[in-house]
Coordinates of C-alpha atoms in Angstrom, one line a residue:
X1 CA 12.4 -0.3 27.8
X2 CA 8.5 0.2 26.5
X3 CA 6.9 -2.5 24.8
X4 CA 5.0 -2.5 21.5
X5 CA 2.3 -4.4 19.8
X6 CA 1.9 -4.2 16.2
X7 CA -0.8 -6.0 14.6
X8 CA 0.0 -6.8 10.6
X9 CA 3.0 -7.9 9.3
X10 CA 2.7 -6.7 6.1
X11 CA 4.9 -3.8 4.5
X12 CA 3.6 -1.0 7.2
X13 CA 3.9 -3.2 9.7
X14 CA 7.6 -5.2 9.0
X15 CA 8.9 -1.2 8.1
X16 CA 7.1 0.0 11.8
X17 CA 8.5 -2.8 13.4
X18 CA 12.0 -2.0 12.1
X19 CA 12.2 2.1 13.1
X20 CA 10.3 1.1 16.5
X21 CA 13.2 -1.2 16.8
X22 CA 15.7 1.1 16.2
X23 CA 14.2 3.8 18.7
X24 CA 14.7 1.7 21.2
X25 CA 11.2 -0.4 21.9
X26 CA 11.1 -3.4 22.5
X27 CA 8.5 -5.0 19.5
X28 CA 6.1 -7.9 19.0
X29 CA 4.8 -8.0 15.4
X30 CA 1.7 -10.4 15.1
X31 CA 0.2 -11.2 12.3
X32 CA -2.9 -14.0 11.3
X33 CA -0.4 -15.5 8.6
X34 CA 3.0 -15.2 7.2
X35 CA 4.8 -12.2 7.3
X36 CA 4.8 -9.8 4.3
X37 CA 3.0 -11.5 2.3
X38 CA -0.7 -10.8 1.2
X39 CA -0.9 -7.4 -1.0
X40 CA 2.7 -6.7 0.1
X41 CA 4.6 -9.4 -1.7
X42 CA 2.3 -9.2 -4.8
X43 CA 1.6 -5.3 -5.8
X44 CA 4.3 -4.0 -8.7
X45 CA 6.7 -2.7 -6.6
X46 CA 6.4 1.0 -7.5
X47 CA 7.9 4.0 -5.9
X48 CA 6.1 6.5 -7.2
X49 CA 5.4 9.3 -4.8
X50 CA 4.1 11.5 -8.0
X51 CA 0.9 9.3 -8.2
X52 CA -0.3 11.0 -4.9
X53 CA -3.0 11.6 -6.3
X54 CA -6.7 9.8 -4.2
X55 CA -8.4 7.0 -6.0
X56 CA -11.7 8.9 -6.0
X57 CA -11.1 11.6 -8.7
X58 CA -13.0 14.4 -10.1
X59 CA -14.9 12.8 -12.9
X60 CA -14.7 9.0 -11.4
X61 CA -18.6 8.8 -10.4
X62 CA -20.2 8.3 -13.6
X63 CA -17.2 6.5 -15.2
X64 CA -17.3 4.5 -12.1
X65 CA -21.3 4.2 -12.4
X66 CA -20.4 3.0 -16.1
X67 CA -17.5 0.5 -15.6
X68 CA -19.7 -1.3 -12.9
X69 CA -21.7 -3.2 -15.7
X70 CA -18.5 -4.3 -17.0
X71 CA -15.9 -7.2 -15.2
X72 CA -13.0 -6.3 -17.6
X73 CA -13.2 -2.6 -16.4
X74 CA -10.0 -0.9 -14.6
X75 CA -13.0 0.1 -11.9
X76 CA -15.2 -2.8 -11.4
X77 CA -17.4 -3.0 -8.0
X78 CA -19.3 -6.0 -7.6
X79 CA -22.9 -5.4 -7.7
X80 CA -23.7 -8.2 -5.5
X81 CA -21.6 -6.2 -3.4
X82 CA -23.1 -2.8 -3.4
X83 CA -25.9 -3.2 -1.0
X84 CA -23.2 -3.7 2.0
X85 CA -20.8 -1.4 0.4
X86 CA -22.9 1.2 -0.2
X87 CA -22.1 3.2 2.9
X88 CA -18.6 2.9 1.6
X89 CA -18.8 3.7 -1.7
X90 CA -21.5 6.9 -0.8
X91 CA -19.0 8.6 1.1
X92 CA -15.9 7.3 -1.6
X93 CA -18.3 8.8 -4.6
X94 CA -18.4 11.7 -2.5
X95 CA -14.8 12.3 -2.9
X96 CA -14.4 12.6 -6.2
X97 CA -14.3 16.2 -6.6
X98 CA -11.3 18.3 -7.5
X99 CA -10.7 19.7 -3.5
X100 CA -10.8 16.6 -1.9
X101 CA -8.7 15.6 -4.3
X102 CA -6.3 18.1 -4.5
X103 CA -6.0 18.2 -0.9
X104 CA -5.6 14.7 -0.8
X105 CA -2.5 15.0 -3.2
X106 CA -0.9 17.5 -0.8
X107 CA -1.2 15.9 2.1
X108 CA 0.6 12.5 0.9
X109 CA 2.9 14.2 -1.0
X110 CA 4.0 16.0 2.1
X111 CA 3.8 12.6 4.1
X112 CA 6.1 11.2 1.1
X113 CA 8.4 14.1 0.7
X114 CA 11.3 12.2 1.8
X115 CA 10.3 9.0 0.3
X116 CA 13.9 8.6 -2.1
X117 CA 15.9 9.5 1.0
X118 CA 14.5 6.9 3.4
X119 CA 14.9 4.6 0.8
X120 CA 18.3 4.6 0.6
X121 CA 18.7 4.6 4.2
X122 CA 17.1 1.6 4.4
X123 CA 18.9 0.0 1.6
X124 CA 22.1 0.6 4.1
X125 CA 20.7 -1.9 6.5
X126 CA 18.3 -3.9 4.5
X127 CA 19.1 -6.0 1.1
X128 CA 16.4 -5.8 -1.8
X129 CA 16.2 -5.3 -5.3
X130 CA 15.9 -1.7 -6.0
X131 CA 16.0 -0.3 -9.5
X132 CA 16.0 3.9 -10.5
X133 CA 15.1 3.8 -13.6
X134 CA 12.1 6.5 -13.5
X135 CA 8.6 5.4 -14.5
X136 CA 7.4 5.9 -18.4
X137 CA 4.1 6.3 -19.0
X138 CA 2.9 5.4 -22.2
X139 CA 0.0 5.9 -24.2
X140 CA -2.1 5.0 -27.4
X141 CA -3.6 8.7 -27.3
X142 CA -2.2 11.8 -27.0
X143 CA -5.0 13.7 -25.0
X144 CA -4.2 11.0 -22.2
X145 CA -0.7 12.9 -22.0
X146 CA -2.0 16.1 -19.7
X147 CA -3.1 15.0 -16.7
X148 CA 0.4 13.0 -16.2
X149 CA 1.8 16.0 -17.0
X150 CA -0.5 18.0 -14.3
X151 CA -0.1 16.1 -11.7
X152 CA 3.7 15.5 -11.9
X153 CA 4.0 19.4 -12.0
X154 CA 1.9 20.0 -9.3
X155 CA 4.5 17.8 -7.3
X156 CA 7.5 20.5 -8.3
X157 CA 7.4 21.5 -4.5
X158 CA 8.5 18.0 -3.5
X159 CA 11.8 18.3 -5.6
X160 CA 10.4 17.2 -9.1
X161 CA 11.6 18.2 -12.0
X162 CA 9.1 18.6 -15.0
X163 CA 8.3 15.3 -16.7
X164 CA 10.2 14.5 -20.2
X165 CA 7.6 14.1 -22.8
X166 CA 8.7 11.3 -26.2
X167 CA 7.4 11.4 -29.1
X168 CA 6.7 8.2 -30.8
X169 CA 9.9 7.8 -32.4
X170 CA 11.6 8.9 -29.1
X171 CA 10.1 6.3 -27.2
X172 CA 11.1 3.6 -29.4
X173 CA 14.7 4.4 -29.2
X174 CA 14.2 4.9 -25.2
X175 CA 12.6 1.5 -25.0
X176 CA 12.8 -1.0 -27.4
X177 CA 10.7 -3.3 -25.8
X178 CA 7.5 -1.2 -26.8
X179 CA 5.7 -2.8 -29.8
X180 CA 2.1 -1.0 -29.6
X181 CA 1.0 2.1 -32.2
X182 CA 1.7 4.6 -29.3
X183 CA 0.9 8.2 -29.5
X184 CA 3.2 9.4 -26.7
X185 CA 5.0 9.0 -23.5
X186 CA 6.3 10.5 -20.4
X187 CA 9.4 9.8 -18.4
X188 CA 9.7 10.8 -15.0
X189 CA 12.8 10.1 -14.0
X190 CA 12.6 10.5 -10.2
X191 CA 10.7 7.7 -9.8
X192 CA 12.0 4.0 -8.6
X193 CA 10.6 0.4 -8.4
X194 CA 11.1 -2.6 -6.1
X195 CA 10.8 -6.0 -5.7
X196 CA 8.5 -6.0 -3.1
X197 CA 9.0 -9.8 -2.0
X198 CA 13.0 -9.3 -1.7
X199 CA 12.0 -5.8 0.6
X200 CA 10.1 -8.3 2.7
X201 CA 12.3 -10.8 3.1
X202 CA 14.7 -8.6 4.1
X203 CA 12.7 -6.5 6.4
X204 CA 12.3 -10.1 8.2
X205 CA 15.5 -11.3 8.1
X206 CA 16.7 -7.6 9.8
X207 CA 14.3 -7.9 12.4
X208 CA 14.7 -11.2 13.3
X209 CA 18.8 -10.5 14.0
X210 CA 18.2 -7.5 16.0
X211 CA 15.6 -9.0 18.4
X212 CA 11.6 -8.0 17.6
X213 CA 9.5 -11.2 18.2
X214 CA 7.8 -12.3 15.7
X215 CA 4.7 -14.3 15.7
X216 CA 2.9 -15.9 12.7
X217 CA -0.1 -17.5 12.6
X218 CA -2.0 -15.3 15.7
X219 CA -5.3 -14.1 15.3
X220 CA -6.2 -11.0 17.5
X221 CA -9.5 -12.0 19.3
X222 CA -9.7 -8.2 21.7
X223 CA -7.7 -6.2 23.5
X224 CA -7.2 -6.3 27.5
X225 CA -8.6 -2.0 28.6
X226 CA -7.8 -0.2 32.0
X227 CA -9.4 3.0 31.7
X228 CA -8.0 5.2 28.7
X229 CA -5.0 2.1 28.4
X230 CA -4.5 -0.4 26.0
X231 CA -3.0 -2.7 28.6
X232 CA -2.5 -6.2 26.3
X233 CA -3.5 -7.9 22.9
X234 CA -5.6 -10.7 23.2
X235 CA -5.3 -13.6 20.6
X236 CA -6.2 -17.5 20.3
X237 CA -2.5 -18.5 21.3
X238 CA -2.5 -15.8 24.6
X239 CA -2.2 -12.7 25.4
X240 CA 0.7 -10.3 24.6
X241 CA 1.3 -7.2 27.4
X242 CA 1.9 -3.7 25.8
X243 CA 2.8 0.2 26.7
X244 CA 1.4 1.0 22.9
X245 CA -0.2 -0.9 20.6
X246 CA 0.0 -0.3 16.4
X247 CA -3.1 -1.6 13.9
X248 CA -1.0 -2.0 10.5
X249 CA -3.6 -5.1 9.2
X250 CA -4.0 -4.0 6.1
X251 CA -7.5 -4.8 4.5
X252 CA -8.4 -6.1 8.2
X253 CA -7.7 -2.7 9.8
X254 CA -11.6 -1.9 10.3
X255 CA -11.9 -5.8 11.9
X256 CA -9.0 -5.3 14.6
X257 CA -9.9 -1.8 15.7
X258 CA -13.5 -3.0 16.0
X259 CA -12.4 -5.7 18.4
X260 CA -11.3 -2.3 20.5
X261 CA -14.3 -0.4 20.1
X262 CA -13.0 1.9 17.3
X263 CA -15.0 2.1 13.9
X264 CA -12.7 2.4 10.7
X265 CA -14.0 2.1 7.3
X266 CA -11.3 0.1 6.1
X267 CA -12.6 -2.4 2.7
X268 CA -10.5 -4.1 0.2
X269 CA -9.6 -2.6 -3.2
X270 CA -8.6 -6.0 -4.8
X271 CA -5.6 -6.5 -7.1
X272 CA -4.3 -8.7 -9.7
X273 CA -0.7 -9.6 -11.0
X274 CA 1.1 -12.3 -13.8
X275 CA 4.5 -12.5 -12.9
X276 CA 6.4 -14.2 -15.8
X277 CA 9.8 -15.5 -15.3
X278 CA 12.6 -14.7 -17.5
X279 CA 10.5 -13.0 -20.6
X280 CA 11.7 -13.3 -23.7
X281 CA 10.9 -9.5 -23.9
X282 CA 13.6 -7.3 -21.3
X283 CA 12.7 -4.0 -20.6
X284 CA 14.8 -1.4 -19.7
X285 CA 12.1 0.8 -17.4
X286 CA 9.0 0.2 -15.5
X287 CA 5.8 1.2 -17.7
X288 CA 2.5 2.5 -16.8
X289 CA 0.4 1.5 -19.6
X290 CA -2.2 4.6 -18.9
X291 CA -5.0 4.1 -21.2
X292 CA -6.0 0.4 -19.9
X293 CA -4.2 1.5 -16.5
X294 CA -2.0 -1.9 -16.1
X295 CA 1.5 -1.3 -14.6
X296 CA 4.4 -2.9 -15.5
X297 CA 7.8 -3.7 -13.8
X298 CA 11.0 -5.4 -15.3
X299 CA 12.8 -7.2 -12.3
X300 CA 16.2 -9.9 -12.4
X301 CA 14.7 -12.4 -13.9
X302 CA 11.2 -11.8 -14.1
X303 CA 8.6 -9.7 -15.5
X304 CA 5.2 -8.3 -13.8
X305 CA 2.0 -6.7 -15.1
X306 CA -0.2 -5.9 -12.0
X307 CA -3.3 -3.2 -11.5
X308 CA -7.2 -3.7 -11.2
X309 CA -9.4 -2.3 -8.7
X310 CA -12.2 -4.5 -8.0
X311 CA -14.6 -3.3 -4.7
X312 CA -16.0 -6.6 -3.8
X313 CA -15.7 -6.7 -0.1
X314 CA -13.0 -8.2 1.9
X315 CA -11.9 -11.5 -0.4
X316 CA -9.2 -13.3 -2.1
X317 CA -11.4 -14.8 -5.0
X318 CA -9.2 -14.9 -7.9
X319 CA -11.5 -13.5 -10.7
X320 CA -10.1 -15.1 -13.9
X321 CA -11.9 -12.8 -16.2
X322 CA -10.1 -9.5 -14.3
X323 CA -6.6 -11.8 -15.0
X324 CA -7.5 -11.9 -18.4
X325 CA -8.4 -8.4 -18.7
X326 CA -4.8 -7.3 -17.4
X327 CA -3.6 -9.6 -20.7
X328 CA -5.2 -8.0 -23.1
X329 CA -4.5 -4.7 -21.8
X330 CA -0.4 -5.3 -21.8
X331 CA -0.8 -6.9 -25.4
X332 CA -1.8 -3.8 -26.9
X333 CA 1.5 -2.4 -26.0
X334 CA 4.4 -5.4 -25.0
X335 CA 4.0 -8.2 -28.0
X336 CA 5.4 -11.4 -26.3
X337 CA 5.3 -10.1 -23.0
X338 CA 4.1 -13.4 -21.4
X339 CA 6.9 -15.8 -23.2
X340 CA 9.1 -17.1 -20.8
X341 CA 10.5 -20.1 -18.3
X342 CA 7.2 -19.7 -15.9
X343 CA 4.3 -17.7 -15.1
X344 CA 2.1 -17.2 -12.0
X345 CA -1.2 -15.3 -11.6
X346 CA -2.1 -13.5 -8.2
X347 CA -4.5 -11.7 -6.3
X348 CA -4.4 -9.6 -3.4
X349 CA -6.0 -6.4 -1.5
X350 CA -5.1 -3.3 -0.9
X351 CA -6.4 -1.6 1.8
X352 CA -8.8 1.3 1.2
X353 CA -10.7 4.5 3.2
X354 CA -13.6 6.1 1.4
X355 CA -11.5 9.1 0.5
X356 CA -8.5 7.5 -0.8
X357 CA -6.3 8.7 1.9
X358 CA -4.2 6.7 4.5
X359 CA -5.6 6.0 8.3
X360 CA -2.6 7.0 10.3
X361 CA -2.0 8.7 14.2
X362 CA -4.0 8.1 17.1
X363 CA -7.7 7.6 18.1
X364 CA -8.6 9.9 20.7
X365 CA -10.7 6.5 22.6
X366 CA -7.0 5.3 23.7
X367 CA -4.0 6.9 24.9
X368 CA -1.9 4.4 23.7
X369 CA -3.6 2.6 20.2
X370 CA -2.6 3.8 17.1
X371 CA -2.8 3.1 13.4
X372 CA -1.0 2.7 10.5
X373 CA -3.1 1.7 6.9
X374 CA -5.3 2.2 4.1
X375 CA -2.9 2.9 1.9
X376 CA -4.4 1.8 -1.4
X377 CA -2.1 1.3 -3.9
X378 CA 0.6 3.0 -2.4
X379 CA 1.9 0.9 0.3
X380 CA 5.3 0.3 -1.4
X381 CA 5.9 3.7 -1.9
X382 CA 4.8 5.1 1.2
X383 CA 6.0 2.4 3.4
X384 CA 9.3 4.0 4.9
X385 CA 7.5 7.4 5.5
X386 CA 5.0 5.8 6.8
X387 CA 6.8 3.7 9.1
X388 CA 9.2 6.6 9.8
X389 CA 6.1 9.2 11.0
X390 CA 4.3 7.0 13.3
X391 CA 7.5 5.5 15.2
X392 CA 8.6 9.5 16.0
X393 CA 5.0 9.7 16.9
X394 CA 4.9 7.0 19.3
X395 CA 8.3 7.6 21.0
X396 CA 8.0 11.1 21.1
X397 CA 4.4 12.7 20.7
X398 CA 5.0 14.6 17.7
X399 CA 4.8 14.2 14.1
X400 CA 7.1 15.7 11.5
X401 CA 4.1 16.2 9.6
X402 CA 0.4 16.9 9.9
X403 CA -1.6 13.8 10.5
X404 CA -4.9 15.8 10.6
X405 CA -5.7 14.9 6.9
X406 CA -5.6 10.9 8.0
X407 CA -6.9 10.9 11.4
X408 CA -8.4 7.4 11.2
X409 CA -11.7 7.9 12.9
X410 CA -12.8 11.1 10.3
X411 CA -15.7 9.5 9.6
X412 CA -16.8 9.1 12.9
X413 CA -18.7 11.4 13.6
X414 CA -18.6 11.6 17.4
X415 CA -14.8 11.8 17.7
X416 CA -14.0 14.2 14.5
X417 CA -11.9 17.1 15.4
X418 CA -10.4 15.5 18.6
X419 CA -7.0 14.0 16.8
X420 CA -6.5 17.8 15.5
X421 CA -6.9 18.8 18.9
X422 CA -4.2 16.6 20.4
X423 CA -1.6 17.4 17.7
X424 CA -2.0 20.9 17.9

């Protein structure tokens, strides 16, 4: 039986661990604290494969440029962060241009075609709240209606249907809970949403029955080389012997492959959430609130507004003012929202590449290391595909999709082209 190493136990690397497992491998998951927790317990739970789209959009330089100034902004990058960013952010700015981006759409699209379907699969095995309500996106002006409506019909090809579109009146009779003056609203009714922390626990809890070790608490210090092999992971508690090793650290991606000699651009996109136990307001569907960009899921019990993006460097520094900013923005729309038996404020980070996309495959360094992150605000979502495509990857050399698009050394320049090569 072969023997694999992942390194991250967050949502890639518990949903990894779980298709190695049933391939057949024998699995070690590590990870520096507890398992799923970090930006995998606290994001909104969304499954949302129509939001493909890349985080560097056309149009997102100068509005980026402009919400820089401002801490409150859905975009806010530290300046006191910029001068060590700035390689980063040149190549993220870069980007934001309608071909990247519409590439970039395609390509995870494709990666998530079969997102709903592995869902359910896994539901078979694993218990967690999952709710298919569709998403509604909401607004307070009309104009912000059309590029919703683009970007869910570009997605047609991946068995969407197009998007319903409410008028005021419409939406209040689809959900009551809505109190703001909005102008309009789209319902996509493909879409589902999560509790993240109950797919976590159960991921565990599966795991640990059907025999992966798991390890808490381990740092990853190097990695033991023979030649073109990945032959062992070092760490402070030891050393763990592997046939294959995965990177699925989230945020600390670009630190563990360094250890290894591989250079990944991986920084922190940083995240907030208020999680309020039974609110006194009950929504029916999960809301993206577009113009102030704050996402909103209704689970048993609970209710959680969550979004951000703050570029500030690897750093769980809860920034009261970007908390506060999330308030305002779900006042506008949900009176009363925050009324309820308890309420918690959080802060997390997503893992992010330059050009929005996901670092997944191979490096050409190693026969045997692969990688499995920077999936941005998307983790939830793509987590089963994800997990799905690199476990048929590693058992079996091939890919049932193209991994060219998120070869995660693309912006090395010395190795790009190589993964290509060894897929073709």
């Amino acid at each position: 039986m072969s023997k694999a190493v992942i390194v991250g136990g967050g949502v890639i690397g518990l949903l990894s661990a779980y298709e190695l497992a049933r391939r057949g491998v024998s699995v070690t998951l590590l990870d520096q604290g507890d398992f799923g927790a970090a930006c995998s317990t606290g994001n909104a739970g969304w499954v949302t494969p129509s939001l493909s789209g890349p985080v560097p959009a056309p149009g997102l330089v100068w509005t980026s440029l402009r919400w820089m100034l401002s801490r409150d902004s859905p975009l806010y990058i530290r300046p006191s962060a910029v001068p060590r960013l700035a390689p980063w952010l040149f190549e993220f700015w870069r980007h934001c241009n309608p071909r990247d981006y519409e590439a970039g759409l395609h390509a995870t699209a494709e990666l998530g075609r079969h997102t709903f379907e592995l869902f359910d699969k896994l539901s078979e095995h694993i218990e967690f709240e999952m709710h298919k309500a569709g998403m509604l996106f909401v607004c307070l002006q009309r104009g912000s209606v059309k590029h919703i409506v683009d970007d869910v019909e570009a997605m047609r090809d991946y068995g969407y249907d197009s998007p319903v579109i409410l008028s005021p009146k419409e939406l209040r009779e689809f959900e009551p809970g809505i109190s703001g003056p909005m102008e309009a609203a789209v319902w996509v009714k493909e879409e589902r949403h999560i509790r993240p922390e109950s797919l976590m626990r159960g991921t565990v809890a599966w795991l640990q029955v059907n025999g992966v070790e798991l390890r808490p608490g381990v740092e990853v210090t190097g990695f033991r080389r023979r030649g073109r092999q990945i032959t062992a992971v070092e760490t402070r508690v030891g050393s763990f012997e592997a046939d294959q090793v995965l990177i699925a650290a989230g945020a600390w991606t670009g630190r563990v492959a360094a250890k290894a000699g591989v250079r990944i651009p991986m920084t922190a996109g940083k995240g907030y959430n208020v999680t309020v136990q039974n609110s006194k307001v009950s929504l029916q569907h999960p809301l993206y609130l577009v113009d102030v960009r704050v996402a909103v899921s209704p689970y048993n019990g609970a209710l959680r507004i969550a979004g951000t993006m703050e570029l500030s460097g690897i750093n769980t520094i809860l920034d009261t003012p970007r908390v506060d900013a999330l308030r305002r923005g779900a006042n506008r729309y949900i009176a009363g929202w925050d009324q309820g038996t308890a309420q918690t404020s959080w802060v997390g980070m997503r893992p992010m590449m330059p050009d929005g996309l996901l670092a997944l495959g191979s490096v050409p360094q190693y026969d045997n290391l692969f990688v499995a992150s920077g999936h941005a605000m998307m983790g939830i979502s793509l987590g089963p595909s994800t997990a799905a495509t690199i476990a048929e990857y590693m058992t079996t050399g091939k890919s049932p999709v193209d991994l060219t698009p998120f070869n995660p050394v693309r912006f090395d320049r010395s190795f790009t082209g190589r993964l290509a090569g060894r897929l073709s």
